[in-house]
mmCIF file of C-alpha atoms and ligand atoms in Angstrom:
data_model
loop_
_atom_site.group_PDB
_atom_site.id
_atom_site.type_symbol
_atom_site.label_atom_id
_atom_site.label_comp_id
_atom_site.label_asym_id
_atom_site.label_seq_id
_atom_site.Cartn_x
_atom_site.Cartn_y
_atom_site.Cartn_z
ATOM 1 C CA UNK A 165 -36.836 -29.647 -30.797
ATOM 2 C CA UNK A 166 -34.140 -28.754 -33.236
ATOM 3 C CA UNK A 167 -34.636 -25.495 -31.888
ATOM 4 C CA UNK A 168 -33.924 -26.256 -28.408
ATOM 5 C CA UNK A 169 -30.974 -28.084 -29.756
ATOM 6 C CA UNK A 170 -29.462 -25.212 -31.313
ATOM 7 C CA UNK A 171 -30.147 -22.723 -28.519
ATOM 8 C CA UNK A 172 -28.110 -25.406 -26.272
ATOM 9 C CA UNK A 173 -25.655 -25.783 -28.930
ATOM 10 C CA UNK A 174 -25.271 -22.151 -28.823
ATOM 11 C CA UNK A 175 -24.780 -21.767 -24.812
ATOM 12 C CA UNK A 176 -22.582 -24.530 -24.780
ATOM 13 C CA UNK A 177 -20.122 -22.742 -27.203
ATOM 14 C CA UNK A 178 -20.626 -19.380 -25.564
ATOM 15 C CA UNK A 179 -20.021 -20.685 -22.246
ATOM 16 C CA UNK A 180 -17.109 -22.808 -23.994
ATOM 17 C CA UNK A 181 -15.958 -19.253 -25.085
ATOM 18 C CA UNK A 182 -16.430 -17.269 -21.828
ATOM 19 C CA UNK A 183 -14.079 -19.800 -19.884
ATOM 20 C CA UNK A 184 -11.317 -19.773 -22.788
ATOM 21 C CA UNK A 185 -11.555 -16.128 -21.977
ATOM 22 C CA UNK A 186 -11.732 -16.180 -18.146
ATOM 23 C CA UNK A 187 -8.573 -18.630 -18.567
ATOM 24 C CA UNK A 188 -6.394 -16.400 -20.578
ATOM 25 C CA UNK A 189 -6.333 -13.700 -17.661
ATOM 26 C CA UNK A 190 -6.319 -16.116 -14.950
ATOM 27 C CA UNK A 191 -2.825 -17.729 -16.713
ATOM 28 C CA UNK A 192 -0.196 -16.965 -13.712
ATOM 29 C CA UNK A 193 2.014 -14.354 -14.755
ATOM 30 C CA UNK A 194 5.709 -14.197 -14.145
ATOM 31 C CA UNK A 195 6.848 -10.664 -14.534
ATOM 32 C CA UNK A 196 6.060 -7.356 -12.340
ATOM 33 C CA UNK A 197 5.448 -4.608 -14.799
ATOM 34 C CA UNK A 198 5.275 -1.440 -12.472
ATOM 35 C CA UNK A 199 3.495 1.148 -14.116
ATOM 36 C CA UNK A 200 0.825 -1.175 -16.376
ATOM 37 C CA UNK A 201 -2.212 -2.203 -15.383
ATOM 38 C CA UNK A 202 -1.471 -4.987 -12.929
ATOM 39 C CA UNK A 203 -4.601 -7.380 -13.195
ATOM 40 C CA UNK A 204 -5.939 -9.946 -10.043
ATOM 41 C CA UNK A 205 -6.108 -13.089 -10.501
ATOM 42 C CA UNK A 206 -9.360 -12.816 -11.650
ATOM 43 C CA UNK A 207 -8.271 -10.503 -14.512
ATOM 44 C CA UNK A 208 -9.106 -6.652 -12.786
ATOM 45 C CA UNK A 209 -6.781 -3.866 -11.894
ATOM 46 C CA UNK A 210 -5.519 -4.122 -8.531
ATOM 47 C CA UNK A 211 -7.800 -1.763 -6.563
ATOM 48 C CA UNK A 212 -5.611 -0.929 -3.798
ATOM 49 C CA UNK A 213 -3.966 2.246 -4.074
ATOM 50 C CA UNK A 214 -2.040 4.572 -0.996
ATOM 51 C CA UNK A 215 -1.345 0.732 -0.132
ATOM 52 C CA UNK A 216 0.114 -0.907 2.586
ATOM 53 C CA UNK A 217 1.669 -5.042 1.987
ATOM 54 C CA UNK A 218 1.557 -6.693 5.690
ATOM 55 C CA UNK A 219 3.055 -10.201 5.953
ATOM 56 C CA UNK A 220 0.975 -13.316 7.679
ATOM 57 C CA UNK A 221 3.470 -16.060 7.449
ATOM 58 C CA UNK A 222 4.456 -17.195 3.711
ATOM 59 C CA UNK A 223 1.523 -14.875 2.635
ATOM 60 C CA UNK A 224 1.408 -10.768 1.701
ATOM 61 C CA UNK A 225 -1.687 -9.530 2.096
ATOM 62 C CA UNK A 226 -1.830 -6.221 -0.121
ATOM 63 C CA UNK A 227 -4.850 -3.343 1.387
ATOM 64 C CA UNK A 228 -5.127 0.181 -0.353
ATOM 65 C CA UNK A 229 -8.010 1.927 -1.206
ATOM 66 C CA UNK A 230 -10.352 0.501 -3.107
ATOM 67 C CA UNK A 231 -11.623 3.222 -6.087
ATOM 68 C CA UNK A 232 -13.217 1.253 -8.657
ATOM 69 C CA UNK A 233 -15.696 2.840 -10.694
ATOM 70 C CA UNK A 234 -18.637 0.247 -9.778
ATOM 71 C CA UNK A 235 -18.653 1.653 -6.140
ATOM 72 C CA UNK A 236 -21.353 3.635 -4.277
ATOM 73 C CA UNK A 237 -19.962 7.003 -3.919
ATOM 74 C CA UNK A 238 -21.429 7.519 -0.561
ATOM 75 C CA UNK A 239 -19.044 4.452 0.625
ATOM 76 C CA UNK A 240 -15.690 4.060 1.377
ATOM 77 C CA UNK A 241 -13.582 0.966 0.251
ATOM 78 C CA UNK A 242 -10.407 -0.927 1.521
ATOM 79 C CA UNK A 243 -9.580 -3.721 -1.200
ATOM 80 C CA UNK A 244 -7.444 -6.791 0.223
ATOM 81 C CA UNK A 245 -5.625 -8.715 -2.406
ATOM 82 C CA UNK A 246 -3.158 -11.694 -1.115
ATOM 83 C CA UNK A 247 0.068 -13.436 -2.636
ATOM 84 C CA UNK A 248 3.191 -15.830 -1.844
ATOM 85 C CA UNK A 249 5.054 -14.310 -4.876
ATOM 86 C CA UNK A 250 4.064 -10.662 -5.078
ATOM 87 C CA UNK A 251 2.938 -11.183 -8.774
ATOM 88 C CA UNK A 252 -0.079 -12.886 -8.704
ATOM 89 C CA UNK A 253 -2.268 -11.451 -6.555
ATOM 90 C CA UNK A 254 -5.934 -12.755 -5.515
ATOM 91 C CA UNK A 255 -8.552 -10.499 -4.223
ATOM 92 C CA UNK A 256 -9.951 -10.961 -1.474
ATOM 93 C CA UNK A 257 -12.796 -8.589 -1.273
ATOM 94 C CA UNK A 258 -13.393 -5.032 -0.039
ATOM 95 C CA UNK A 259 -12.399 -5.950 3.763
ATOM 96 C CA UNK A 260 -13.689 -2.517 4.761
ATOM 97 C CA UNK A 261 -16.842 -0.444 3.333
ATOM 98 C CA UNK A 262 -17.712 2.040 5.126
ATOM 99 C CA UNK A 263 -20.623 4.232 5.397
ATOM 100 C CA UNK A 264 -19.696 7.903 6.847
ATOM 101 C CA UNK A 265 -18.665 7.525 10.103
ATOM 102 C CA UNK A 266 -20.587 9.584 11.984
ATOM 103 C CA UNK A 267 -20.951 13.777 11.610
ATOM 104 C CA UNK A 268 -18.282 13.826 8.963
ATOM 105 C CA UNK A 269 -19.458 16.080 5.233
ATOM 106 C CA UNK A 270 -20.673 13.887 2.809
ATOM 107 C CA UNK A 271 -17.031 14.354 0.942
ATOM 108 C CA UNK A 272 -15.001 12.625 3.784
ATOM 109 C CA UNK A 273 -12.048 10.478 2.329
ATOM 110 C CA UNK A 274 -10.476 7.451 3.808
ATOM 111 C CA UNK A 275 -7.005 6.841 2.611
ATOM 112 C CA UNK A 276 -3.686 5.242 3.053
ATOM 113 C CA UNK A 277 -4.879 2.136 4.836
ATOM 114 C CA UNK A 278 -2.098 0.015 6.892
ATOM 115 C CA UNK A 279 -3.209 -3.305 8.615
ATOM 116 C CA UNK A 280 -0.886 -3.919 11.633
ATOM 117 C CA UNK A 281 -1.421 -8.237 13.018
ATOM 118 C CA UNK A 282 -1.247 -8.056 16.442
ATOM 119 C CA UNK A 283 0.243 -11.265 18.319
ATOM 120 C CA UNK A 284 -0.995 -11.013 21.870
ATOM 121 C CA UNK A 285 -4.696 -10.209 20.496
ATOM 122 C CA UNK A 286 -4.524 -12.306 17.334
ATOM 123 C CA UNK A 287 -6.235 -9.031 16.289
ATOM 124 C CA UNK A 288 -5.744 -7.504 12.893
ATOM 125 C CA UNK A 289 -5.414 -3.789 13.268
ATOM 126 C CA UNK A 290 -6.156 -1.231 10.145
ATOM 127 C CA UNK A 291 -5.056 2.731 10.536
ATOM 128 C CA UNK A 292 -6.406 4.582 7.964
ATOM 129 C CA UNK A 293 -6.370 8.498 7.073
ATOM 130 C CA UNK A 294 -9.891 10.104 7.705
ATOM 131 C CA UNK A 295 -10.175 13.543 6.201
ATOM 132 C CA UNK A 296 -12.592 16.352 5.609
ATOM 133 C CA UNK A 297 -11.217 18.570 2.944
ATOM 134 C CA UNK A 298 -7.839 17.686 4.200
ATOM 135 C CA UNK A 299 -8.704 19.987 7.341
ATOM 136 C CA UNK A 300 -9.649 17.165 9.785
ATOM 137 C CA UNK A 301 -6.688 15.085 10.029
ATOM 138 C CA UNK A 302 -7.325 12.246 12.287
ATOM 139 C CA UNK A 303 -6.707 8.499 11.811
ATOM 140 C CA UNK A 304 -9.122 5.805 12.272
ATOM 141 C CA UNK A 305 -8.795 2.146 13.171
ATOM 142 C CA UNK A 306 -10.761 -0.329 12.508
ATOM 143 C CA UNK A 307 -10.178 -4.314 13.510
ATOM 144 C CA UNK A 308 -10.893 -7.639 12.628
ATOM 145 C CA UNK A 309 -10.159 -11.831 13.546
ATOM 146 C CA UNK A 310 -9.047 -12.322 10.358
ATOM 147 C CA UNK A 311 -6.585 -10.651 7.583
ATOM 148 C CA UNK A 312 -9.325 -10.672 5.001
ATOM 149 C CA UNK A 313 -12.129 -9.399 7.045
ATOM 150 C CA UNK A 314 -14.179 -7.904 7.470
ATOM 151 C CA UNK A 315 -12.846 -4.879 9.549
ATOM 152 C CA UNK A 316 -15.333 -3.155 11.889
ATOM 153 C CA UNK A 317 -14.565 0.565 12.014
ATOM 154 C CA UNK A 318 -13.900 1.529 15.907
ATOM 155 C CA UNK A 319 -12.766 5.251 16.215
ATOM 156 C CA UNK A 320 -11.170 8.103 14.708
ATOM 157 C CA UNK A 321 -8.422 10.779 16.727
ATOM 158 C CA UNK A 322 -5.932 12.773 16.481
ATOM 159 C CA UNK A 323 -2.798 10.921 17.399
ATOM 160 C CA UNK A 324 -1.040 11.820 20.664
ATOM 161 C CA UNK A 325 -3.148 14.910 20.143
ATOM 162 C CA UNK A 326 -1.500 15.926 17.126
ATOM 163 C CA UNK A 327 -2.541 16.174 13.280
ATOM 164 C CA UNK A 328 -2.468 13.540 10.856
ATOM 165 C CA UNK A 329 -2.326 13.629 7.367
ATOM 166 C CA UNK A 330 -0.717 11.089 5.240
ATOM 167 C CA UNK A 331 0.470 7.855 7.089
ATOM 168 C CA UNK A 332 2.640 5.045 7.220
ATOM 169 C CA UNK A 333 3.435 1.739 9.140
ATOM 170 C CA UNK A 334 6.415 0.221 10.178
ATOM 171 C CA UNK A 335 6.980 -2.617 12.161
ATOM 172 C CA UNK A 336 11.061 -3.043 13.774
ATOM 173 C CA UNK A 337 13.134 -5.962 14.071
ATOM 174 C CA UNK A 338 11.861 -6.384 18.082
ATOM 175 C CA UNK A 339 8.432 -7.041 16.577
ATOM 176 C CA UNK A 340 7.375 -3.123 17.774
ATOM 177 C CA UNK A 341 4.865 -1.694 15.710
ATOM 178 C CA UNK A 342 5.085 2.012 14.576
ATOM 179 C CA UNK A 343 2.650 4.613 13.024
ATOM 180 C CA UNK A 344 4.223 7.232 10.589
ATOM 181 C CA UNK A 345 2.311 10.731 10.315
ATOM 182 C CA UNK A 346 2.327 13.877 8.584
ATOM 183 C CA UNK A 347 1.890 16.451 11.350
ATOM 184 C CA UNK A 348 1.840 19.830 9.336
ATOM 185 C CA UNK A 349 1.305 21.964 11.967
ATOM 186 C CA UNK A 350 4.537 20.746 13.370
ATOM 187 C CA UNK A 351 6.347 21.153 9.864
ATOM 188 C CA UNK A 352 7.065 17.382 9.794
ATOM 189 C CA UNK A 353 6.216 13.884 9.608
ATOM 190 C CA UNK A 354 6.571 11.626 13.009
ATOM 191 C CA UNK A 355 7.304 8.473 14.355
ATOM 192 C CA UNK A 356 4.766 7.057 17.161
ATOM 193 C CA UNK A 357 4.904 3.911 18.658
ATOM 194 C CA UNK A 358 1.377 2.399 19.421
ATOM 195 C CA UNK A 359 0.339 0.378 21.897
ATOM 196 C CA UNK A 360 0.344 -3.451 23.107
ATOM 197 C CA UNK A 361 -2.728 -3.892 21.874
ATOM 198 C CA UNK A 362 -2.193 -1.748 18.743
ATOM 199 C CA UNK A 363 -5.212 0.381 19.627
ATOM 200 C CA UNK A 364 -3.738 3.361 20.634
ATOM 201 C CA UNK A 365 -0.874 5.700 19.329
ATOM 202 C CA UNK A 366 0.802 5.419 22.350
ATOM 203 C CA UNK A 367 3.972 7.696 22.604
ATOM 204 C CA UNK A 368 6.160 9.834 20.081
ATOM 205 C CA UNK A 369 9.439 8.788 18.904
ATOM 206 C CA UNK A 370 10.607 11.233 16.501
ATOM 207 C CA UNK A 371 9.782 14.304 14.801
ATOM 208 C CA UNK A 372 11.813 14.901 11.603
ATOM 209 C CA UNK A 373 11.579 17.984 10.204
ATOM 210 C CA UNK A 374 10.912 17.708 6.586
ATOM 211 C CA UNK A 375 8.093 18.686 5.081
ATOM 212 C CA UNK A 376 7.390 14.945 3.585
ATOM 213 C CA UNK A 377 4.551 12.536 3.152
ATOM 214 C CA UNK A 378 3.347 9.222 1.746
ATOM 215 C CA UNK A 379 6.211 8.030 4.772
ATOM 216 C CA UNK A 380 7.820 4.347 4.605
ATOM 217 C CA UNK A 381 10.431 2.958 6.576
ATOM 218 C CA UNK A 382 12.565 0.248 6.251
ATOM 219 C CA UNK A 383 16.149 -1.435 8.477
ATOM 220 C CA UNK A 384 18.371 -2.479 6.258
ATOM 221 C CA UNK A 385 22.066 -3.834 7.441
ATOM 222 C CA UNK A 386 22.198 -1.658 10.760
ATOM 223 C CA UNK A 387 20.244 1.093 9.243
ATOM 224 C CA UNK A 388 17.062 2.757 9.150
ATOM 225 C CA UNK A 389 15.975 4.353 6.028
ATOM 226 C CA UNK A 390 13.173 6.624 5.412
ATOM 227 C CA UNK A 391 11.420 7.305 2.006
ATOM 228 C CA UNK A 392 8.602 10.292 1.687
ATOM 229 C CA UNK A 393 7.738 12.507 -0.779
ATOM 230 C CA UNK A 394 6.850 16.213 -1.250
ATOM 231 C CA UNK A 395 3.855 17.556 -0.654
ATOM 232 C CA UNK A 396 1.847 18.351 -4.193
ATOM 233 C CA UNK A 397 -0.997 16.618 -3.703
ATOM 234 C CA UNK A 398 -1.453 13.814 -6.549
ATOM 235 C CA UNK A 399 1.287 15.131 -8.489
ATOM 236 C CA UNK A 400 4.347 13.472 -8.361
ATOM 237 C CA UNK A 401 7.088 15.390 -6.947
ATOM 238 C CA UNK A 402 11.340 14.158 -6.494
ATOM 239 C CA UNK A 403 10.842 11.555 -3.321
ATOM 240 C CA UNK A 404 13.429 11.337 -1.094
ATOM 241 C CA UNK A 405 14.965 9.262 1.957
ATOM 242 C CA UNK A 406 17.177 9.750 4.998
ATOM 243 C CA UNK A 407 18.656 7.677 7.133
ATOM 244 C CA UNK A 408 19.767 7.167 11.197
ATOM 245 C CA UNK A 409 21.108 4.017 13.424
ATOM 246 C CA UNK A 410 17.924 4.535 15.315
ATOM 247 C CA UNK A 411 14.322 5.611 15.091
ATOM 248 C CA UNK A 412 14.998 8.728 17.164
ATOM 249 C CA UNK A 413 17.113 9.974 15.089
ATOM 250 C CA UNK A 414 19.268 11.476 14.120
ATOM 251 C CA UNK A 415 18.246 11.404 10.645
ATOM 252 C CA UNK A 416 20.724 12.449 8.009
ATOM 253 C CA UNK A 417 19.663 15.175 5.951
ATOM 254 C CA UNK A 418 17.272 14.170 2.347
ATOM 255 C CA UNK A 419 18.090 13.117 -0.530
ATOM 256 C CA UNK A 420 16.999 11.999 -4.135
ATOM 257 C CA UNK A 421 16.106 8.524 -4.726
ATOM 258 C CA UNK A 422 16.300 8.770 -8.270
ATOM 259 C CA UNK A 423 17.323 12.416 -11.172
ATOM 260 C CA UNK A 424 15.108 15.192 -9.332
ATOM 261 C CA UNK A 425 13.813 16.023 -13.073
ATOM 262 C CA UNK A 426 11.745 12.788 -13.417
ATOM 263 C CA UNK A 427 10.101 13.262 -10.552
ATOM 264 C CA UNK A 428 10.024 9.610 -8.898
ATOM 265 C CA UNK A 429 8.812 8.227 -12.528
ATOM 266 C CA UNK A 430 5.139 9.776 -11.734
ATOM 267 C CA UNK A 431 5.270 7.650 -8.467
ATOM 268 C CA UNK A 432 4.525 8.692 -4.946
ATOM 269 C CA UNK A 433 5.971 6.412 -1.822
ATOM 270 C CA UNK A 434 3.552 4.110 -0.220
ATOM 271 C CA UNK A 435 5.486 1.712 1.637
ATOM 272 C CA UNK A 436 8.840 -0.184 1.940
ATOM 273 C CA UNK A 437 8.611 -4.258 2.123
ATOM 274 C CA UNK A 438 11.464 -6.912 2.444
ATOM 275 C CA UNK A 439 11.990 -9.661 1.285
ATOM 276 C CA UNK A 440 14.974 -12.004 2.863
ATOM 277 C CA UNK A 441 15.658 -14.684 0.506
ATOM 278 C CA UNK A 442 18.730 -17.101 0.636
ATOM 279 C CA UNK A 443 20.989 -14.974 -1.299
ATOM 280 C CA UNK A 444 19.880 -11.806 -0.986
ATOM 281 C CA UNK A 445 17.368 -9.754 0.590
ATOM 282 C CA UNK A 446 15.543 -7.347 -1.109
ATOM 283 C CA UNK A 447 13.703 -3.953 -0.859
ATOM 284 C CA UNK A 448 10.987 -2.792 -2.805
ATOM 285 C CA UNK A 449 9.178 0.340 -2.750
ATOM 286 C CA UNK A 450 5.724 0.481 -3.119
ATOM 287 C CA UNK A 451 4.478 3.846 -4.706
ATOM 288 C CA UNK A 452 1.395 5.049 -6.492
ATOM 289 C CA UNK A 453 1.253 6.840 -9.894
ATOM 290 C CA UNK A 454 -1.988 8.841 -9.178
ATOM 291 C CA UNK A 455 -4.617 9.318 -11.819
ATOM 292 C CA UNK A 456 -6.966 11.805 -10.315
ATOM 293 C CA UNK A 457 -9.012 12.150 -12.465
ATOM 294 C CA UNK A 458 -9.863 8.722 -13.523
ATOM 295 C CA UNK A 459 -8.739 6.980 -10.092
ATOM 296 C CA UNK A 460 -9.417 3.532 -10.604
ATOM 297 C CA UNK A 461 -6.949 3.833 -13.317
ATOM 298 C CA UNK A 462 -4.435 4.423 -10.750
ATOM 299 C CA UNK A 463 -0.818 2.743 -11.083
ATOM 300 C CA UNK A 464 1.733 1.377 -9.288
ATOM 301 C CA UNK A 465 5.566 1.293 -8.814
ATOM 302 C CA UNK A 466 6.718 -1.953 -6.901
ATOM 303 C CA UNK A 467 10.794 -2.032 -7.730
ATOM 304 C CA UNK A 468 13.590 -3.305 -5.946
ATOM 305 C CA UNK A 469 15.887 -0.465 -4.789
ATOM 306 C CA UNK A 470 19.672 -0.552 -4.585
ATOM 307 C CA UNK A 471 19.993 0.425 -0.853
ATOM 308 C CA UNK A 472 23.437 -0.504 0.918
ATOM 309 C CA UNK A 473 25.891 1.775 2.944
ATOM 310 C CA UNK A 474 23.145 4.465 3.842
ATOM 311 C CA UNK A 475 22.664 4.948 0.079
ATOM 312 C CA UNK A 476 19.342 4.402 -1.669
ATOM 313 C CA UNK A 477 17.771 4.287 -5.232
ATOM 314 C CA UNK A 478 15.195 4.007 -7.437
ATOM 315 C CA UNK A 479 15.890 2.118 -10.207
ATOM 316 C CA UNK A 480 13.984 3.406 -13.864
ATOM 317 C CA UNK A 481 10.941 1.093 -13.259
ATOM 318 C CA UNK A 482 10.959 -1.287 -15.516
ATOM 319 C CA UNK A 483 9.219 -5.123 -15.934
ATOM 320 C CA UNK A 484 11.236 -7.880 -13.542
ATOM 321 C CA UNK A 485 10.539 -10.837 -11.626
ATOM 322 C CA UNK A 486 11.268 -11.999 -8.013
ATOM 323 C CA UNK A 487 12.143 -15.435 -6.989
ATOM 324 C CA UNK A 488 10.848 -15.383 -3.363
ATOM 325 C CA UNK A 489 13.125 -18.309 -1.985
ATOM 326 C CA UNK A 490 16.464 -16.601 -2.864
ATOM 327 C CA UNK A 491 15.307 -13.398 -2.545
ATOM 328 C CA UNK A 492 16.773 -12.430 -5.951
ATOM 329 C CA UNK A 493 14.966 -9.928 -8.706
ATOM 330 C CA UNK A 494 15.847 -10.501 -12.059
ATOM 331 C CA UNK A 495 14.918 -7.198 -15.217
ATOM 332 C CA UNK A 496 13.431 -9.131 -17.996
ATOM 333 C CA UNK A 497 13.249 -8.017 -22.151
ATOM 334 C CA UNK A 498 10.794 -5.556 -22.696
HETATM 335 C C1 LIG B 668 -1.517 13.514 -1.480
HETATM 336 C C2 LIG B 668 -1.589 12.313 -0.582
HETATM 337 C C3 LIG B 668 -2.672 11.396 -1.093
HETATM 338 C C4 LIG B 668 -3.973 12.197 -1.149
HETATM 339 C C5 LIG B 668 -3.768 13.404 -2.039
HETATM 340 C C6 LIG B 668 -5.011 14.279 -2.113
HETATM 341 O O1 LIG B 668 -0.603 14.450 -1.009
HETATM 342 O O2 LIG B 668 -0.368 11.653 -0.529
HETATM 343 O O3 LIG B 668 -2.796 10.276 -0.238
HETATM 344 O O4 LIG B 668 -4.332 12.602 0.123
HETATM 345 O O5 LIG B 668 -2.727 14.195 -1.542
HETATM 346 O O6 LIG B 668 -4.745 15.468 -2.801
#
């Protein structure tokens, strides 16, 4: 008996323990710390890297790939993580896992994934890269009812016929949705509008002719600005941006977003968000510092840029916070 007692005793204080524990990570944090392991709100790195933020409402819902170690390495993972503040972020499970999609080599990589809500189909439409050595090039979609899944893989293609590499989404002030592509072969990175239904790339706006990837737009007071970077792989390289009155261009020429020599802090562009508070709206870049070799250790770079004027910059990342009603980001004490 006294045994049983102390054996309870003892799970009581262990499981007394474990929830002090679980508490301390689940505490609601305040600050954005690019660059430092950002954990959920469950505790874990943010697994969603080559990301993509789309906005439901009051909510960001946050997909990338998914590379944590615990994964089967025959699958493929999207990770969906949501948020009204951009800080804390829940996840919301691995909306996609996918199996190889059909005759693909058993090294096939899906990256970059971009969910596009469409409002006539109450559809929620992912593009994603799908690659075979970085030969294949295609995109693939993949759809679902709901923003957190799960997303049934349809089809993958070439868009408009044309090679695809690294990709991006933008969506305009008239509600048009847009698919941005690295087409090599073409020596540049274009703009495609897709369809009503968002299942189709349906017809090429622009071709710029820079050798860029890892594409973003954003509009910003009458202008469009483009962010990419150059193409080394998972090294980080000096990103740059451009920018036109109109998605057809034309485009101004490049130029650095932040000194050339510190090559975009490690970080490669993802994506370009806004956020229109009261007093201000802001732009943040999303960008990846890539760990190849241990992926799941993977960081990221989400900092307001000063952007005005056709001018835009990256700001030394450093920790901040965001208040999302007036729009306004604040650098804290290190
Ligand atoms: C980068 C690209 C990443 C990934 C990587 C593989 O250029 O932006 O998404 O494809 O190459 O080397």
């Amino acid at each position: 008996m006294k045994n049983i007692l102390l054996k309870r005793g003892r799970l009581l204080l262990t499981l007394f323990l474990v929830t002090q524990f679980t508490d301390t990570f689940a505490q609601k944090q305040t600050v954005i710390r690019p660059g430092e392991i950002w954990p959920d709100t469950d505790g874990n790195h943010i697994q969603a890297h080559g990301g993509g933020i789309t906005q439901i409402g009051d909510t960001y819902y946050w997909y990338g790939e998914a590379r944590a170690q615990s994964q089967d390495p025959d699958r493929r993972y999207v990770g969906c993580y949501s948020s009204k503040d951009l800080t804390n972020w829940k996840f919301r499970g691995n909306v996609l896992e996918m199996a190889n999609p059909d005759t693909l080599a058993a090294n096939w990589v899906l990256e970059r994934p971009k969910v596009f809500y469409n409002k006539k189909t109450k559809k929620y439409v992912m593009y994603v890269h799908i690659d075979v050595n970085y030969k294949l090039a295609q995109v693939g979609i993949a759809v679902s009812n709901k923003p957190t899944g799960p997303f049934e893989y349809v089809r993958r293609f070439h868009p408009l016929g044309f090679e695809s590499r690294d990709i991006g989404q933008f969506i305009d002030e008239d509600g048009s949705a847009y698919l941005i592509f690295e087409d090599r072969p073409s020596g540049g990175f274009r703009i495609a509008k897709l369809s009503d239904d968002y299942m189709d790339v349906e017809k090429n706006i622009c071709l710029l002719k820079e050798r860029i990837e890892g594409g973003a737009i954003i509009y910003y007071e009458g202008l469009y600005y483009c962010v990419g970077s150059g193409l080394t792989g998972w090294k980080p390289n000096p990103n740059k941006y451009a920018t036109a009155t109109s998605l057809e261009g034309p485009w101004t020429e490049f130029k650095d977003i932040a000194p050339p020599e510190v090559n975009t802090y490690g970080a490669q562009s993802s994506m370009l968000i806004k956020v229109v508070g009261s007093k201000k709206t802001t732009v943040l870049l999303l960008a990846d510092i890539w760990k190849p070799e241990t992926q799941w250790d993977s960081r990221y770079v989400l900092m307001p840029l000063e952007i005005g004027n056709g001018k835009l910059w990256l700001p030394t990342p450093q920790p901040y916070t965001i208040n999302m009603k007036t729009g306004e980001t604040t650098f804290v004490e290190q």
